Coordinates of C-alpha atoms and ligand atoms in Angstrom, one line a residue:
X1 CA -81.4 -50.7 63.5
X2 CA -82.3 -52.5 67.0
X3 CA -80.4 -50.7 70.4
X4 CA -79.1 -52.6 73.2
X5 CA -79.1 -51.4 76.9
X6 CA -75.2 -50.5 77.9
X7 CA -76.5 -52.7 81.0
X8 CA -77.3 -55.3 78.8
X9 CA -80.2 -56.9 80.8
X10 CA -83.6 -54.9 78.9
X11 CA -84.8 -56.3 76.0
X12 CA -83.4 -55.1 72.5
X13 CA -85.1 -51.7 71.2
X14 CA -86.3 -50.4 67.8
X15 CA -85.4 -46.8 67.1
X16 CA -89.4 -45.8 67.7
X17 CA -88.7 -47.9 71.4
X18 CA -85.9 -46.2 72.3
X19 CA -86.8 -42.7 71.4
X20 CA -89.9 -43.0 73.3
X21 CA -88.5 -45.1 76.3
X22 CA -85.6 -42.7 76.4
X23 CA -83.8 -44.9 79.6
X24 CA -83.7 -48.7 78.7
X25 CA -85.9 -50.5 81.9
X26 CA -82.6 -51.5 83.1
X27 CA -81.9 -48.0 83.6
X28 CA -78.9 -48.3 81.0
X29 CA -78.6 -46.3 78.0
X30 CA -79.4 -47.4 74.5
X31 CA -76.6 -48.0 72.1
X32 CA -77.0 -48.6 68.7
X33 CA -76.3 -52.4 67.4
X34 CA -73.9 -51.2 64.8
X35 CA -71.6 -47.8 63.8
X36 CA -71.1 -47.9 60.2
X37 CA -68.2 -47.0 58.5
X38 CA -69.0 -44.4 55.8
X39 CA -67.1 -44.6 52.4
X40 CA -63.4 -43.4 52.2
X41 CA -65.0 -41.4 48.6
X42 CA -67.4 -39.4 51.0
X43 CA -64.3 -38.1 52.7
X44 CA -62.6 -37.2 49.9
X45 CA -65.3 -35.4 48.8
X46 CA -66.4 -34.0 52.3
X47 CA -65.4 -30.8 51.3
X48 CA -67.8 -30.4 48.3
X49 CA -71.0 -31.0 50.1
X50 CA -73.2 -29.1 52.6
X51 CA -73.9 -28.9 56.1
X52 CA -77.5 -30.6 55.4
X53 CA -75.8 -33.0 52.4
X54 CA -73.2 -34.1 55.0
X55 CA -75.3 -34.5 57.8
X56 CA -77.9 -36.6 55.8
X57 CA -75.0 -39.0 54.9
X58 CA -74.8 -39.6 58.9
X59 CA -77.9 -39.9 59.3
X60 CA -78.8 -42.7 57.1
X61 CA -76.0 -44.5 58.4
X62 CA -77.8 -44.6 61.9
X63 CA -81.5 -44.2 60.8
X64 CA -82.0 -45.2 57.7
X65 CA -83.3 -48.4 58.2
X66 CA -85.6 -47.2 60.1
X67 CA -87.1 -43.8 58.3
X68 CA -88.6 -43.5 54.9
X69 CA -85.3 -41.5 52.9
X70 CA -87.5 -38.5 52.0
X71 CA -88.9 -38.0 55.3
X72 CA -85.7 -38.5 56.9
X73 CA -83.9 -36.3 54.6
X74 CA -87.0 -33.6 55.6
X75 CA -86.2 -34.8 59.3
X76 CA -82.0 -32.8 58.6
X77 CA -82.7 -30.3 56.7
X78 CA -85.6 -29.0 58.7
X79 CA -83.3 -30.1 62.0
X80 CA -80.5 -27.7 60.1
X81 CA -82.0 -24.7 59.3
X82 CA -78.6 -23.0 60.9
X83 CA -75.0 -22.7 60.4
X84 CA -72.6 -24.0 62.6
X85 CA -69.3 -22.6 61.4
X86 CA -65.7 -23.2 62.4
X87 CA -64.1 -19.8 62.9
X88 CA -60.2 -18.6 63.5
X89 CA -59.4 -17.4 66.9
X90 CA -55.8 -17.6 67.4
X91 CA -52.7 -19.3 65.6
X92 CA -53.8 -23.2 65.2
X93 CA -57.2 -22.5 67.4
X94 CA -60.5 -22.6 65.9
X95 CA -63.9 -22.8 67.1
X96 CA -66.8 -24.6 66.2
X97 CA -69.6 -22.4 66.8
X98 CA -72.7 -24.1 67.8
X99 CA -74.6 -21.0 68.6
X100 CA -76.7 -20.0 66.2
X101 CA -79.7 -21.9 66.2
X102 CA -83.0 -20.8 68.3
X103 CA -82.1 -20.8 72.1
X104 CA -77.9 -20.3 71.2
X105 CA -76.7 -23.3 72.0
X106 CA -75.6 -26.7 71.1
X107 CA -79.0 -28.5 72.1
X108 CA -80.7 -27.0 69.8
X109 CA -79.4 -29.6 66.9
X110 CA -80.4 -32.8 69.2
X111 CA -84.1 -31.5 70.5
X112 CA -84.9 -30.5 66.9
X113 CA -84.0 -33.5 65.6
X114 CA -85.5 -35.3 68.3
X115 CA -89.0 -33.6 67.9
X116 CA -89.3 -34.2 64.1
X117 CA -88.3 -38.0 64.6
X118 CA -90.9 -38.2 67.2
X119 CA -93.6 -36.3 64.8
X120 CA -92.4 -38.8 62.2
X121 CA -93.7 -41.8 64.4
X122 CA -96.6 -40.8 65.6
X123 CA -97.5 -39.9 61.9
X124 CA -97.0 -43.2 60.8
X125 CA -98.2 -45.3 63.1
X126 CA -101.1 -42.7 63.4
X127 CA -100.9 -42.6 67.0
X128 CA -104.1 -40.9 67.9
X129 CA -103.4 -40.0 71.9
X130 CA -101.7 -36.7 72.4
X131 CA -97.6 -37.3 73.9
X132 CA -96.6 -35.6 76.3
X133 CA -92.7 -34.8 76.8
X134 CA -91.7 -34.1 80.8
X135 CA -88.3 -31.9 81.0
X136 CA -86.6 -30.6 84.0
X137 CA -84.4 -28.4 83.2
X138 CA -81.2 -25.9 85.3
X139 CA -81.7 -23.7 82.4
X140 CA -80.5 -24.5 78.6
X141 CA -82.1 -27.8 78.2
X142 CA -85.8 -26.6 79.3
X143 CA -85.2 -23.5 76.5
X144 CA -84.2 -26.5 73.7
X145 CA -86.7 -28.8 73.8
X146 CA -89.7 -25.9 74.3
X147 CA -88.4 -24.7 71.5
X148 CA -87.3 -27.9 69.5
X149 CA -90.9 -28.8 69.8
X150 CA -92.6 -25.8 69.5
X151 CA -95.8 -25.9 67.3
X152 CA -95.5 -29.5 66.8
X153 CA -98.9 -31.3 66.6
X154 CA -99.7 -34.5 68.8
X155 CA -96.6 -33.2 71.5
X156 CA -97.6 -31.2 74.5
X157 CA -94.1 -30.1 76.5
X158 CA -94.1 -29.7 80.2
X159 CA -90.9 -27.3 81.0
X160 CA -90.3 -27.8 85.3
X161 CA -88.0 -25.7 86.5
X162 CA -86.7 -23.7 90.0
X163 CA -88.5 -20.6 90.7
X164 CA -85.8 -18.4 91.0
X165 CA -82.4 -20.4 90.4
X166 CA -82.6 -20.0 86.2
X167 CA -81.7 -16.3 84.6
X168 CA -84.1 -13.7 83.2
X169 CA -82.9 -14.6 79.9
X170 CA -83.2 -18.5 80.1
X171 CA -86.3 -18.4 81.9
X172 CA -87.6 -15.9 79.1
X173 CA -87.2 -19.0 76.4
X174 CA -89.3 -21.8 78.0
X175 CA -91.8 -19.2 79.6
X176 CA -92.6 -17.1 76.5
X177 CA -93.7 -19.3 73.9
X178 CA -97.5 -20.1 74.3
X179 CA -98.7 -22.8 72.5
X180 CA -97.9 -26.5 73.2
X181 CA -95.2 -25.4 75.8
X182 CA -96.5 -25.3 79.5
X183 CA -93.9 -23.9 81.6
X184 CA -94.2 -25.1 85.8
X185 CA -92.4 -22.6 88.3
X186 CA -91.6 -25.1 91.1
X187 CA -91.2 -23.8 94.4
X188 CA -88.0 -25.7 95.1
X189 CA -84.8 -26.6 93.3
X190 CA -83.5 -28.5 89.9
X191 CA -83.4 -31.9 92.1
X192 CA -86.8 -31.2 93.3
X193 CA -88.2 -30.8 89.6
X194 CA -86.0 -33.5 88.3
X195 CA -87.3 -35.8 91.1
X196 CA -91.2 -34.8 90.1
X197 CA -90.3 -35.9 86.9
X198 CA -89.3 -39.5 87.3
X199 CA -92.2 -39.7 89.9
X200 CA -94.6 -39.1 87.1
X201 CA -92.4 -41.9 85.3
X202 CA -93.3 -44.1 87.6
X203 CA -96.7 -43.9 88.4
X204 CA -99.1 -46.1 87.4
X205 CA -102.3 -44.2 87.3
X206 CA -100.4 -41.2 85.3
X207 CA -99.1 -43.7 82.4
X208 CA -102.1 -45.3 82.4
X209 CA -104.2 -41.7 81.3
X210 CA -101.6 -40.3 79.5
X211 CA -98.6 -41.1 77.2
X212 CA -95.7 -39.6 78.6
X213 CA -92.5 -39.5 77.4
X214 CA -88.7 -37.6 78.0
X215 CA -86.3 -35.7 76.3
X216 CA -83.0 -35.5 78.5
X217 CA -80.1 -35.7 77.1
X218 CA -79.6 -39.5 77.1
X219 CA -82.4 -39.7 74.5
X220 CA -80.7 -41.4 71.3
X221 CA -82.8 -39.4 69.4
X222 CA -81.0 -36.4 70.9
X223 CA -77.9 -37.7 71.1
X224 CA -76.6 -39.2 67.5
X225 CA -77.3 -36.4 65.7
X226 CA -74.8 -33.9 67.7
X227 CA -72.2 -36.1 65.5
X228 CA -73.3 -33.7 62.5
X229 CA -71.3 -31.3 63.2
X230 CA -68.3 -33.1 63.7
X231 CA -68.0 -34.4 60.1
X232 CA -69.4 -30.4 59.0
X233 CA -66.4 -29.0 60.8
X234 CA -64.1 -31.3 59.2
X235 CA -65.0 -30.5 55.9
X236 CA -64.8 -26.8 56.6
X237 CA -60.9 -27.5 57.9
X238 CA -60.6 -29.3 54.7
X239 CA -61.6 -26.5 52.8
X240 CA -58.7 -24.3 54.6
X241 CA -56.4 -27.8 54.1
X242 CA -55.9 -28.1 57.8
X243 CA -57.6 -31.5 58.2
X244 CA -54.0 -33.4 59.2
X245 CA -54.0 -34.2 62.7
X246 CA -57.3 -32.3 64.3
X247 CA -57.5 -32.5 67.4
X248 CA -61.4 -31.9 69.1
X249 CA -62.1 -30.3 72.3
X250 CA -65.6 -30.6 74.0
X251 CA -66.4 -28.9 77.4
X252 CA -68.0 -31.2 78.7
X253 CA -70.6 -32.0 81.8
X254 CA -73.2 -34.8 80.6
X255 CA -70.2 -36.2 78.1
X256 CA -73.2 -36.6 75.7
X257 CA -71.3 -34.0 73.0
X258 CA -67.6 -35.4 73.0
X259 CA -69.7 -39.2 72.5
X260 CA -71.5 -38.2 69.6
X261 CA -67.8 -37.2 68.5
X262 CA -66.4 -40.7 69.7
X263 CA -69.0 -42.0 67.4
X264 CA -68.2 -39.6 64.2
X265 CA -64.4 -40.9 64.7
X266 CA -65.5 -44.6 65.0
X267 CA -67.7 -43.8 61.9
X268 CA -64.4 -43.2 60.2
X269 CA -64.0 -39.3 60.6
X270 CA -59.9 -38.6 61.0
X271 CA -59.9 -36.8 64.3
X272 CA -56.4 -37.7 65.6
X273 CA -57.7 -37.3 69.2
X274 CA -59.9 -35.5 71.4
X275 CA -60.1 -33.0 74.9
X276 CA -62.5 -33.3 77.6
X277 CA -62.5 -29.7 78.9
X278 CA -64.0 -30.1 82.1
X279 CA -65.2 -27.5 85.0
X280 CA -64.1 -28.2 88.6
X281 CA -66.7 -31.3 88.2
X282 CA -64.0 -33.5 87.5
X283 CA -65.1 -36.9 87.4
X284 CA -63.8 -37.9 84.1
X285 CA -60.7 -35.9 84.7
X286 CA -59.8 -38.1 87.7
X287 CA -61.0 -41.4 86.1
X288 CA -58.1 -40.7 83.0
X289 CA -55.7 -40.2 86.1
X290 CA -56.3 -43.1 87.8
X291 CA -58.4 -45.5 86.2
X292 CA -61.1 -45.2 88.8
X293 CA -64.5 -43.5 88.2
X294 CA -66.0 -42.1 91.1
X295 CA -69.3 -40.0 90.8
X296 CA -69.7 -37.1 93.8
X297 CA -72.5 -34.4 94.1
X298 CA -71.7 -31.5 91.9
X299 CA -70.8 -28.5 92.8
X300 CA -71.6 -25.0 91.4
X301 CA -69.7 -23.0 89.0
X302 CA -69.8 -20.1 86.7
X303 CA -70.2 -23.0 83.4
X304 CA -73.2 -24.4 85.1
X305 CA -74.1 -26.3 82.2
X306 CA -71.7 -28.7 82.9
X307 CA -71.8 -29.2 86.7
X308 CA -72.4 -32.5 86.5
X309 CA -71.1 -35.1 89.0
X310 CA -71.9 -38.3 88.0
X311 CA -72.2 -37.9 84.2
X312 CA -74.5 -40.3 82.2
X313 CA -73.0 -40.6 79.1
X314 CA -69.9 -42.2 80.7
X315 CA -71.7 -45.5 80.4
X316 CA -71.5 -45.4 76.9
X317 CA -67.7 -44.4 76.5
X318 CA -67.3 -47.4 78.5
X319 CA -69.9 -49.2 76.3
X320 CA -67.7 -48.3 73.2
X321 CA -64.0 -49.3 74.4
X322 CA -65.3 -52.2 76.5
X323 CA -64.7 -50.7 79.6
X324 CA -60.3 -50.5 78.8
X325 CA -59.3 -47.4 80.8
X326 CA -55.7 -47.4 77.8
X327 CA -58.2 -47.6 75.0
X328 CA -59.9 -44.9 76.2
X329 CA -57.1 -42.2 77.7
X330 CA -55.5 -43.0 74.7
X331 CA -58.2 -41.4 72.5
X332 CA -59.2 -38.9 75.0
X333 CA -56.9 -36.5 77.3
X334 CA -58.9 -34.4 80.4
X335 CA -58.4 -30.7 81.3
X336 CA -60.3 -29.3 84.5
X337 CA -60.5 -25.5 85.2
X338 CA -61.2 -23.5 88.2
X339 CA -63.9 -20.5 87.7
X340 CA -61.2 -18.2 88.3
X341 CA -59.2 -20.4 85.7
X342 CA -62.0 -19.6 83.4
X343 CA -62.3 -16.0 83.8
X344 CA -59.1 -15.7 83.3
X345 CA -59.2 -17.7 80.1
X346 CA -62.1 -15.0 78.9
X347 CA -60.3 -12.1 79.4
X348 CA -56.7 -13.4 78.0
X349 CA -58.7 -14.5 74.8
X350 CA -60.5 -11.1 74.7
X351 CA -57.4 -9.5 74.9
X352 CA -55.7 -11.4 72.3
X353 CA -58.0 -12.0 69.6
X354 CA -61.4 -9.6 70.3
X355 CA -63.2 -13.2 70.6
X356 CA -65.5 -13.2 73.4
X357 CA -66.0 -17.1 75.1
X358 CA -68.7 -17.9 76.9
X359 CA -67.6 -19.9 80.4
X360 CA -67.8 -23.5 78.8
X361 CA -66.2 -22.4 76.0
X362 CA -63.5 -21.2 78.1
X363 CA -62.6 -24.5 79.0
X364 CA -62.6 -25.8 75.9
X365 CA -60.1 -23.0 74.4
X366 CA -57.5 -23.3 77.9
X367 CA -57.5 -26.7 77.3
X368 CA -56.0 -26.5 73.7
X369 CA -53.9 -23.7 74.8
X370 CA -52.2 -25.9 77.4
X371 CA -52.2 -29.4 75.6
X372 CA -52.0 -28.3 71.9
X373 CA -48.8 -29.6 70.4
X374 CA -47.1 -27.6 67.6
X375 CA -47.8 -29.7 64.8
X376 CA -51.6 -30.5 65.8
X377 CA -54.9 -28.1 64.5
X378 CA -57.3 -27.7 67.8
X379 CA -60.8 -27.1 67.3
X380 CA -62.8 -26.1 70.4
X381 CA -66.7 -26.8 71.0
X382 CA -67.8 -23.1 71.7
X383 CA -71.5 -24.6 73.1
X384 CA -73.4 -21.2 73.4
X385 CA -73.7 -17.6 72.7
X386 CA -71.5 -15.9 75.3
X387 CA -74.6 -13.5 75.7
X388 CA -76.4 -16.5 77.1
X389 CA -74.2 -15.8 80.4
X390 CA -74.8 -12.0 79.6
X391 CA -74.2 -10.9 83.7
X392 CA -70.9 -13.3 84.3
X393 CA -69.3 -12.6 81.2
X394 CA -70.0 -8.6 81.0
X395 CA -68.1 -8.6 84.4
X396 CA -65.5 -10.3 84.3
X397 CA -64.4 -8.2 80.9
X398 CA -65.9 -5.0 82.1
X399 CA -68.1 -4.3 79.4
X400 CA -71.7 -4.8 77.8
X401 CA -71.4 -7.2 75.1
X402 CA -74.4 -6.8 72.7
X403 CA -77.7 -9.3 72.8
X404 CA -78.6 -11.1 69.9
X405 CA -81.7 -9.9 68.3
X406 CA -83.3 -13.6 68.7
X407 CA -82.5 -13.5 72.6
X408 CA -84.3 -10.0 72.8
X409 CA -86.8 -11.3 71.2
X410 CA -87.5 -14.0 73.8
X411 CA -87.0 -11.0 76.5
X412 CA -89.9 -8.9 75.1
X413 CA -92.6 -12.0 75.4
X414 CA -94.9 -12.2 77.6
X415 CA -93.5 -14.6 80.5
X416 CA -96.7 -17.7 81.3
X417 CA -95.8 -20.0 84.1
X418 CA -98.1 -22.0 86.6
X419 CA -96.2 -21.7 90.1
X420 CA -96.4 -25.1 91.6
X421 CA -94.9 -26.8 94.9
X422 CA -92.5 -29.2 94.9
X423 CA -94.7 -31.9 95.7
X424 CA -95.8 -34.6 93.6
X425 CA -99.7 -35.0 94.3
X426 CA -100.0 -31.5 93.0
X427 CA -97.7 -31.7 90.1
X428 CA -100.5 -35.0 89.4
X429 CA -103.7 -33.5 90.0
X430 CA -102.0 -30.2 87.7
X431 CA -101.2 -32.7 84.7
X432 CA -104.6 -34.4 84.8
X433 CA -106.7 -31.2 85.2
X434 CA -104.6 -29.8 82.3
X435 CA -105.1 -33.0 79.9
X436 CA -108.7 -32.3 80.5
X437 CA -108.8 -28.9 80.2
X438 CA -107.8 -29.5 76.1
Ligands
PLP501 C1 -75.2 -29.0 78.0 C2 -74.1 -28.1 77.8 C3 -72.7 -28.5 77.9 C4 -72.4 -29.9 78.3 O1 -72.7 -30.9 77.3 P1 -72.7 -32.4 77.6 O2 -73.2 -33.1 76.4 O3 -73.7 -32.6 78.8 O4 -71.3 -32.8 78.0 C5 -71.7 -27.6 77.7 N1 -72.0 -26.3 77.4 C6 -73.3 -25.8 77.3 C7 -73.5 -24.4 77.0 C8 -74.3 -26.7 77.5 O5 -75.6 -26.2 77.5

């Protein structure tokens, strides 16, 4: 399969390119040269098959030209090695729990994936040179890719991150682990270590010593195989016969989740339409409104994960619907919630059906609750393990909800950081020193 840049101005991409490259030079974002359409038998049959079996159907469709069938089918089932069930909550609400892989959220799937694909290349082409992955992370996707890549041989993980701004328990994922996972405590913020980042990107002396390489969310690699559990959550509705007229929600900050949905229903997968829950970063909200997309600084709330102003992934909506604002708000409706709009939304749900949301879930539920018609069967994204957000959640319900036995886990290790400040020459001289050191 060869990927084009949604700017259209880089050159075309293999697979191995565009993993590795992660941002086309044109500073677009890759797109695959074809969405197949899978057979209407496979639907039929949906139902039948397993979360691994289903999801190595997708994946041929989009990598199969491009990895050998066993490895690939080694790549899902080792990528899958956790449920992702689709459980009742109230009348005609369901949620698609995406919690229960290693660090308790979503991201898990797409830096797995992502770290066994890469493996998979350097294998075969018998790249010699260590890799080295650069993440910057406000919390959740520094935890997913340490541990997405954890123990894999030929990848050494850089986790930056700002001393001080993540919480005990995220901080406790990237900063516990040991091995091929280096975790840098900047003194500064997320922008700060996001900026030291693509400085390394871009210099000359650094890429010329060492192979470096990303994993942010706009990775394909990442990306294309959150659609899994789209098709997954279908055939568990199918199972309870209430696959007529689905309609997905996604709380969304990136938009990288609801596209890999986009590109499940273009696949042929019969979502009748789809909610972008947003937070009060409501970009995408206001673009559905009024046709106009205007990014602006984000702003902080209690569903940090998706503070996101100017969100990436929009360029490959566009991409997909050639740019047509009615294709598009005809497929997708917005929602946008205040905090206190989401803490309400946790404690109404608590009250009603025992079912503790985590914030971003929260949006995702309030928005089926307000635009859920009578006829339609709403299925809500719940992204992470409310006990991720232990501190926000326990107050606003006044209680202690319990912590997962893999989260304590993390909490008892050992935390290993190297305090660096924000400043570039000595994030250089630190990775240089360190390639040395090994
Ligand atoms: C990353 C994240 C989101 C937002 O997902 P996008 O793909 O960026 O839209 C939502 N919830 C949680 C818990 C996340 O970690």
């Amino acid at each position: 399969m060869k990927y084009y840049s949604t700017n259209k101005e880089a050159p075309i991409a293999s697979l191995h390119e565009a993993v590795v490259k992660g941002l086309a030079s044109d500073k677009g974002l890759y797109m695959p040269a074809e969405i197949k359409k899978l057979p209407d038998t496979f639907f039929e049959h949906i139902d039948k098959f397993t979360f691994q079996e289903i999801a190595f159907e997708v994946a041929k469709a989009f990598f199969g030209e491009d990895v050998e069938e066993n490895a690939l089918k080694g790549i899902v089932y080792d990528t899958l090695a956790f449920d992702c069930p689709v459980v009742p909550v109230e009348k005609n609400i369901y949620a698609l729990e995406l919690f229960h892989g290693p660090t308790l959220a979503f991201k898990d799937v797409g830096a797995r994936f992502m770290a066994r694909l890469l493996s998979y290349f350097i294998h075969k082409d018998d790249i010699k040179e260590e890799v080295n992955v650069l993440v910057a992370t406000s919390g959740d996707t520094g935890s997913a890719v340490a541990n997405g890549f954890l123990g894999v041989k030929g990848i050494h993980v850089y986790v930056l991150y700002p001393k001080g701004k993540v919480s005990k328990i995220q901080e406790s994922q990237f900063t516990t682990l040991g091995q091929n996972i280096t975790a840098i405590e900047v003194n500064g913020t997320f922008d700060d270590c996001q900026a030291l980042v693509k400085n390394a990107f871009m210099d000359k002396e650094l890429n010329h010593v060492m192979k470096l390489t990303s994993a942010n969310s706009i990775n394909v690699a990442r990306f294309l195989p959150q659609a899994f559990y789209y098709f997954y959550a279908y055939a568990q509705l199918k199972t309870l016969n209430l696959h007529n007229n689905v309609v997905i929600c996604v709380p969304s900050g990136n938009f990288g989740n609801i596209t890999a949905g986009l590109f499940a229903q273009q696949m042929g997968l019969p979502i009748k339409r789809f909610i972008a829950a947003n937070n009060a970063n409501n970009i995408f909200y206001k673009y559905l409104e009024t046709g106009i997309y205007s990014p602006k600084p984000s702003v902080q709330t209690i569903a940090n994960a998706m503070d996101v102003g100017n969100p990436s992934n929009f360029a490959r909506i566009l991409d997909l619907y050639h740019g047509s604002h009615a294709e598009i708000s005809n497929r997708i409706s917005g929602a946008t919630y205040t905090d206190e709009q989401i803490k309400n939304a946790i404690k109404e749900c608590f009250r009603n059906n025992h079912y503790v949301l985590d914030p971003h879930g929260a949006c995702g539920y309030q928005a089926l609750k307000d635009g859920l018609s009578e006829s339609e069967v709403g299925v809500f994204l719940e992204t992470a393990h409310p006990a991720k957000f232990k501190q926000t959640v326990d107050k606003i319900l006044d209680t202690e909800i319990g912590i997962p036995q893999k989260l304590a886990d993390f909490m008892k290790g050992k935390k290993s950081a190297v305090e660096l400040a924000a400043d570039f020459n000595s994030f250089k001289a630190f990775l240089l020193q360190n390639k040395n050191a090994r």
